[in-house]
Every structure is written in C-alpha cells, then in structure tokens.
CSV table of C-alpha atoms in Angstrom, one decimal:
chain,number,residue,atom,x,y,z
A,1,ALA,CA,-80.5,79.7,41.8
A,2,GLN,CA,-83.8,78.6,40.3
A,3,LYS,CA,-85.9,75.7,41.5
A,4,ILE,CA,-88.9,74.1,39.9
A,5,THR,CA,-91.2,71.8,41.9
A,6,GLN,CA,-93.7,69.4,40.4
A,7,THR,CA,-95.4,67.6,43.3
A,8,GLN,CA,-97.4,65.1,41.3
A,9,PRO,CA,-95.3,62.2,40.0
A,10,GLY,CA,-98.3,60.7,38.3
A,11,MET,CA,-101.8,61.8,37.4
A,12,PHE,CA,-104.8,60.0,35.9
A,13,VAL,CA,-107.6,61.6,34.0
A,14,GLN,CA,-110.7,60.3,32.1
A,15,GLU,CA,-110.8,61.0,28.4
A,16,LYS,CA,-112.6,64.3,27.6
A,17,GLU,CA,-112.1,65.7,31.1
A,18,ALA,CA,-109.9,68.6,32.1
A,19,VAL,CA,-106.7,68.1,34.2
A,20,THR,CA,-104.4,70.5,36.0
A,21,LEU,CA,-100.7,69.7,36.4
A,22,ASP,CA,-99.1,71.7,39.2
A,23,CYS,CA,-95.8,73.6,39.1
A,24,THR,CA,-94.3,76.0,41.6
A,25,TYR,CA,-91.0,77.8,41.2
A,26,ASP,CA,-88.5,79.7,43.2
A,27,THR,CA,-86.4,82.5,41.8
A,28,SER,CA,-85.0,85.8,42.9
A,29,ASP,CA,-84.9,87.1,39.3
A,30,PRO,CA,-87.4,89.8,38.5
A,31,SER,CA,-87.8,88.8,34.9
A,32,TYR,CA,-88.2,85.2,33.8
A,33,GLY,CA,-90.1,82.9,31.5
A,34,LEU,CA,-92.1,79.7,32.3
A,35,PHE,CA,-92.4,76.8,29.9
A,36,TRP,CA,-94.3,73.5,29.7
A,37,TYR,CA,-93.0,70.6,27.6
A,38,LYS,CA,-94.6,67.2,26.8
A,39,GLN,CA,-92.4,64.2,26.4
A,40,PRO,CA,-94.1,61.1,24.9
A,41,SER,CA,-92.5,57.7,25.3
A,42,SER,CA,-90.5,58.3,22.1
A,43,GLY,CA,-88.4,60.7,24.1
A,44,GLU,CA,-88.7,63.9,22.1
A,45,MET,CA,-89.4,67.2,24.0
A,46,ILE,CA,-92.4,69.0,22.6
A,47,PHE,CA,-92.8,72.7,23.5
A,48,LEU,CA,-96.4,73.4,24.6
A,49,ILE,CA,-96.8,76.8,26.1
A,50,TYR,CA,-94.9,79.9,27.4
A,51,GLN,CA,-95.7,82.5,30.0
A,52,GLY,CA,-93.5,85.6,30.6
A,53,SER,CA,-93.3,86.9,34.1
A,54,TYR,CA,-94.6,90.3,33.1
A,55,ASP,CA,-97.4,89.1,30.9
A,56,GLN,CA,-100.7,90.3,32.2
A,57,GLN,CA,-102.9,87.5,30.8
A,58,ASN,CA,-102.6,83.8,31.2
A,59,ALA,CA,-101.1,82.1,28.1
A,60,THR,CA,-103.3,79.8,26.0
A,61,GLU,CA,-102.5,77.5,23.1
A,62,GLY,CA,-105.4,75.5,21.9
A,63,ARG,CA,-106.4,73.0,24.6
A,64,TYR,CA,-103.5,74.1,26.8
A,65,SER,CA,-103.7,77.0,29.2
A,66,LEU,CA,-101.3,78.2,31.9
A,67,ASN,CA,-102.7,79.3,35.2
A,68,PHE,CA,-100.1,81.8,36.3
A,69,GLN,CA,-100.2,83.1,39.8
A,70,LYS,CA,-97.2,85.3,40.2
A,71,ALA,CA,-97.6,86.1,43.9
A,72,ARG,CA,-97.9,82.4,44.7
A,73,LYS,CA,-95.1,81.5,42.2
A,74,SER,CA,-97.2,78.9,40.5
A,75,ALA,CA,-97.6,78.1,36.9
A,76,ASN,CA,-100.0,75.2,36.5
A,77,LEU,CA,-100.8,73.7,33.2
A,78,VAL,CA,-104.5,73.0,32.4
A,79,ILE,CA,-105.3,70.6,29.6
A,80,SER,CA,-109.0,70.7,28.6
A,81,ALA,CA,-110.9,67.9,26.9
A,82,SER,CA,-108.1,65.3,27.5
A,83,GLN,CA,-107.3,62.9,24.6
A,84,LEU,CA,-105.6,59.5,24.7
A,85,GLY,CA,-102.7,61.0,22.9
A,86,ASP,CA,-102.1,63.4,25.8
A,87,SER,CA,-100.7,60.5,27.8
A,88,ALA,CA,-97.0,61.5,28.4
A,89,MET,CA,-94.6,63.0,30.8
A,90,TYR,CA,-95.0,66.7,31.3
A,91,PHE,CA,-92.2,69.0,32.4
A,92,CYS,CA,-92.4,72.5,33.8
A,93,ALA,CA,-89.3,74.7,33.2
A,94,MET,CA,-88.1,78.2,33.9
A,95,ARG,CA,-85.5,80.5,32.4
A,96,PRO,CA,-84.4,83.8,34.1
A,97,TYR,CA,-83.8,86.8,31.9
A,98,SER,CA,-81.3,88.5,34.1
A,99,GLY,CA,-78.0,87.4,35.6
A,100,SER,CA,-75.4,85.0,34.2
A,101,ALA,CA,-77.4,81.7,34.4
A,102,ARG,CA,-80.0,81.9,31.7
A,103,GLN,CA,-80.5,78.3,30.9
A,104,LEU,CA,-83.7,76.3,31.3
A,105,THR,CA,-84.2,74.6,34.6
A,106,PHE,CA,-86.6,71.7,34.6
A,107,GLY,CA,-88.9,70.2,37.2
A,108,SER,CA,-89.0,66.5,37.9
A,109,GLY,CA,-92.0,65.9,35.7
A,110,THR,CA,-95.6,64.5,36.0
A,111,GLN,CA,-96.6,61.3,34.2
A,112,LEU,CA,-100.1,61.9,32.9
A,113,THR,CA,-102.2,58.9,31.9
A,114,VAL,CA,-105.5,59.5,30.0
A,115,LEU,CA,-108.0,56.7,30.6
A,116,PRO,CA,-110.5,55.7,27.9
B,1,SER,CA,-90.0,77.0,14.8
B,2,ALA,CA,-86.5,75.5,14.4
B,3,VAL,CA,-86.2,72.0,13.0
B,4,ILE,CA,-83.5,70.0,14.8
B,5,SER,CA,-82.2,66.6,13.8
B,6,GLN,CA,-79.9,64.3,15.7
B,7,LYS,CA,-77.8,61.3,14.7
B,8,PRO,CA,-77.8,58.6,15.8
B,9,SER,CA,-81.3,58.2,17.1
B,10,ARG,CA,-80.1,55.4,19.4
B,11,ASP,CA,-77.1,53.3,19.9
B,12,ILE,CA,-75.8,50.5,22.1
B,13,CYS,CA,-72.1,50.8,23.0
B,14,GLN,CA,-69.6,48.9,25.0
B,15,ARG,CA,-68.0,50.4,28.1
B,16,GLY,CA,-64.7,52.2,27.5
B,17,THR,CA,-65.7,53.3,24.0
B,18,SER,CA,-66.8,56.8,22.8
B,19,LEU,CA,-69.8,58.0,20.8
B,20,THR,CA,-70.2,61.2,18.9
B,21,ILE,CA,-73.7,62.6,18.6
B,22,GLN,CA,-74.5,65.1,15.9
B,23,CYS,CA,-77.0,67.9,16.0
B,24,GLN,CA,-78.1,69.8,12.9
B,25,VAL,CA,-80.5,72.8,12.9
B,26,ASP,CA,-82.3,74.2,9.8
B,27,SER,CA,-81.4,77.8,10.7
B,28,GLN,CA,-78.5,79.7,12.1
B,29,VAL,CA,-78.6,80.0,15.9
B,30,THR,CA,-76.2,81.6,18.3
B,31,MET,CA,-76.4,79.2,21.2
B,32,MET,CA,-76.9,75.4,21.2
B,33,PHE,CA,-77.5,73.4,24.4
B,34,TRP,CA,-76.8,69.8,25.2
B,35,TYR,CA,-78.9,68.1,27.9
B,36,ARG,CA,-78.8,64.7,29.4
B,37,GLN,CA,-81.8,62.8,30.7
B,38,GLN,CA,-81.0,59.7,32.8
B,39,PRO,CA,-83.6,57.0,33.0
B,40,GLY,CA,-86.7,58.2,34.9
B,41,GLN,CA,-85.2,61.6,35.6
B,42,SER,CA,-85.6,65.1,34.4
B,43,LEU,CA,-83.3,67.0,32.0
B,44,THR,CA,-79.9,68.3,33.1
B,45,LEU,CA,-77.9,70.8,31.1
B,46,ILE,CA,-74.5,69.5,30.2
B,47,ALA,CA,-73.1,72.6,28.4
B,48,THR,CA,-73.8,75.6,26.2
B,49,ALA,CA,-72.0,75.8,22.9
B,50,ASN,CA,-71.4,79.1,21.1
B,51,GLN,CA,-69.9,79.2,17.6
B,52,GLY,CA,-66.3,80.1,17.6
B,53,SER,CA,-65.7,79.7,21.3
B,54,GLU,CA,-65.2,77.0,23.9
B,55,ALA,CA,-68.3,75.4,25.3
B,56,THR,CA,-69.4,76.4,28.8
B,57,TYR,CA,-69.9,73.3,31.0
B,58,GLU,CA,-72.2,73.0,34.0
B,59,SER,CA,-71.1,71.8,37.4
B,60,GLY,CA,-70.5,68.1,37.3
B,61,PHE,CA,-69.6,68.0,33.6
B,62,VAL,CA,-66.1,68.3,32.2
B,63,ILE,CA,-64.7,68.7,28.8
B,64,ASP,CA,-62.6,65.6,28.9
B,65,LYS,CA,-65.7,63.5,29.3
B,66,PHE,CA,-68.0,65.4,27.1
B,67,PRO,CA,-66.1,67.3,24.4
B,68,ILE,CA,-68.2,69.5,22.2
B,69,SER,CA,-67.6,71.0,18.8
B,70,ARG,CA,-69.4,73.9,17.3
B,71,PRO,CA,-67.9,74.5,13.9
B,72,ASN,CA,-70.7,76.7,12.5
B,73,LEU,CA,-74.1,78.3,13.4
B,74,THR,CA,-76.1,75.2,12.3
B,75,PHE,CA,-74.2,72.2,13.7
B,76,SER,CA,-72.7,70.8,16.9
B,77,THR,CA,-71.4,67.5,18.1
B,78,LEU,CA,-71.3,66.1,21.6
B,79,THR,CA,-68.9,63.2,22.3
B,80,VAL,CA,-69.5,60.9,25.3
B,81,SER,CA,-66.0,59.6,26.1
B,82,ASN,CA,-64.8,56.4,27.9
B,83,MET,CA,-68.4,55.4,28.5
B,84,SER,CA,-69.7,53.5,31.5
B,85,PRO,CA,-73.2,52.1,32.1
B,86,GLU,CA,-73.9,55.3,34.1
B,87,ASP,CA,-73.8,57.2,30.8
B,88,SER,CA,-76.9,55.4,29.6
B,89,SER,CA,-79.3,58.3,29.0
B,90,ILE,CA,-81.1,60.3,26.4
B,91,TYR,CA,-78.9,63.1,25.1
B,92,LEU,CA,-80.8,66.1,23.7
B,93,CYS,CA,-79.7,69.0,21.6
B,94,SER,CA,-81.6,72.2,22.0
B,95,VAL,CA,-81.7,75.7,20.5
B,96,GLN,CA,-83.3,79.0,21.5
B,97,GLY,CA,-85.9,80.4,19.0
B,98,ALA,CA,-86.1,83.9,17.7
B,99,ARG,CA,-88.0,85.1,20.7
B,100,TYR,CA,-88.4,83.1,23.9
B,101,GLU,CA,-89.0,79.6,22.9
B,102,GLN,CA,-86.5,76.8,23.2
B,103,TYR,CA,-86.7,73.8,20.9
B,104,PHE,CA,-85.3,70.3,21.3
B,105,GLY,CA,-84.1,67.7,18.9
B,106,PRO,CA,-85.6,64.2,18.9
B,107,GLY,CA,-82.8,62.9,21.2
B,108,THR,CA,-80.2,60.2,21.1
B,109,ARG,CA,-81.0,57.2,23.3
B,110,LEU,CA,-77.7,55.7,24.5
B,111,THR,CA,-77.3,52.3,26.2
B,112,VAL,CA,-73.9,51.4,27.5
B,113,THR,CA,-73.3,47.7,28.2
C-alpha cells in the first residue's frame, strides 16, 4: 500500500519569496511516479509537475521545481518568486507502476497563503 | 492535455434523492476515474471505469450507492444514489494522459440538505 504524508497543514509566504512544501511517501514498489497538484478555492485540480522514480534529474516546470530525494523518500515542491495567485491548496500524490493498484494516492494537502 | 468537462458544476439536493454527474473528455481514453473530496479533506478514489466493462470500486464504495456508466471512450456518468448529508462533497472525474500525467475535470460541488 502507498502512503503520502504532508506534514504542513498551512504555510505562509511573502510575495516574491520562495517556499518549499514538504511531501514524504512510502511504497514498496520499485517504479512509481510523483505528482503535485494545485487546488484553488474554485475546486479544480491543476496538474503542476511530475517526477518519475527513475528520473536522474529533478523535474522543473517554470516556477515549480520538485526536490526529489529518493533515499529519503521525499518529493518536496519548491515554488520560486511566489505570487498572490499561488494561494491555494497543494496536494502531493503518487502512483505505482507495478502491481494491481495503480491509482493515484493523495496526501492530506497544504494550504498555502501568499501575503502581499 | 485532455480537456474534461463535468455537468452539473454544482447542485443542492434533498436527502433520499439521486444525482447523476456527467463527465465528457475531448479525446478517447481507456480509463476514467471518479474521486470524492469531502469538505476539508483530500481526494479519495471511488472507482475506475473502463469502457465495456463493469467499474472497479474501491474499498468502502459500492455499486448500489455509486453506479457508474461508461458507454464509450469519451464519456462516463456517476450517480450518487439515495443521498444523505454525508454525501456532500466535490466529485471529480479524472483521466490518464498519453504518458504519465493525470488530468481532472472542474468538479461537481454537491450539497445534500
């Protein structure tokens, strides 16, 4: 079984500063993918970034980067130069690529508030 | 990326009634997923729907309560039956992209009174 842990229920960051949202995971599968989603108050789930377990480099997508430390089983999201529009709930998720249970498993989320 | 639409976007329903949520994708996909997000909670997978076969339900979810149809490769419906206030949630349809990504619809915000 997979488990995703997000230990920060809420985070505050000043506009234009960088912020790191923590995510640790637990799985026995050798091959898996890690995802981050943003959920604004409107409720939609916006895909931000993906990291494969065998990828050698950390994933980056614009202002988003994923700090992947496989040995520590962590996949932290780094948002650079925060903007007011970044205020939202952020979810870390994982999908194994082997075995019968291949659905996404989500963490409990982190509510990010960007302060002007 | 896949473009997913859901109808209705929100609804207020009385207990004991049923609501059918529609999910339309702009491309053919093999698997479609239905998730529930209760207030203040994370997402929980209800079931996986493959075209031409019965949906596969996760532990805690049953077909009588959440019947799902998948008539073709671009469309699915989820029915929330005999609703109670505990069914008040956001229901999200999701599809897997061509490679690894998974996309979500805008969600259906359901309130049961």
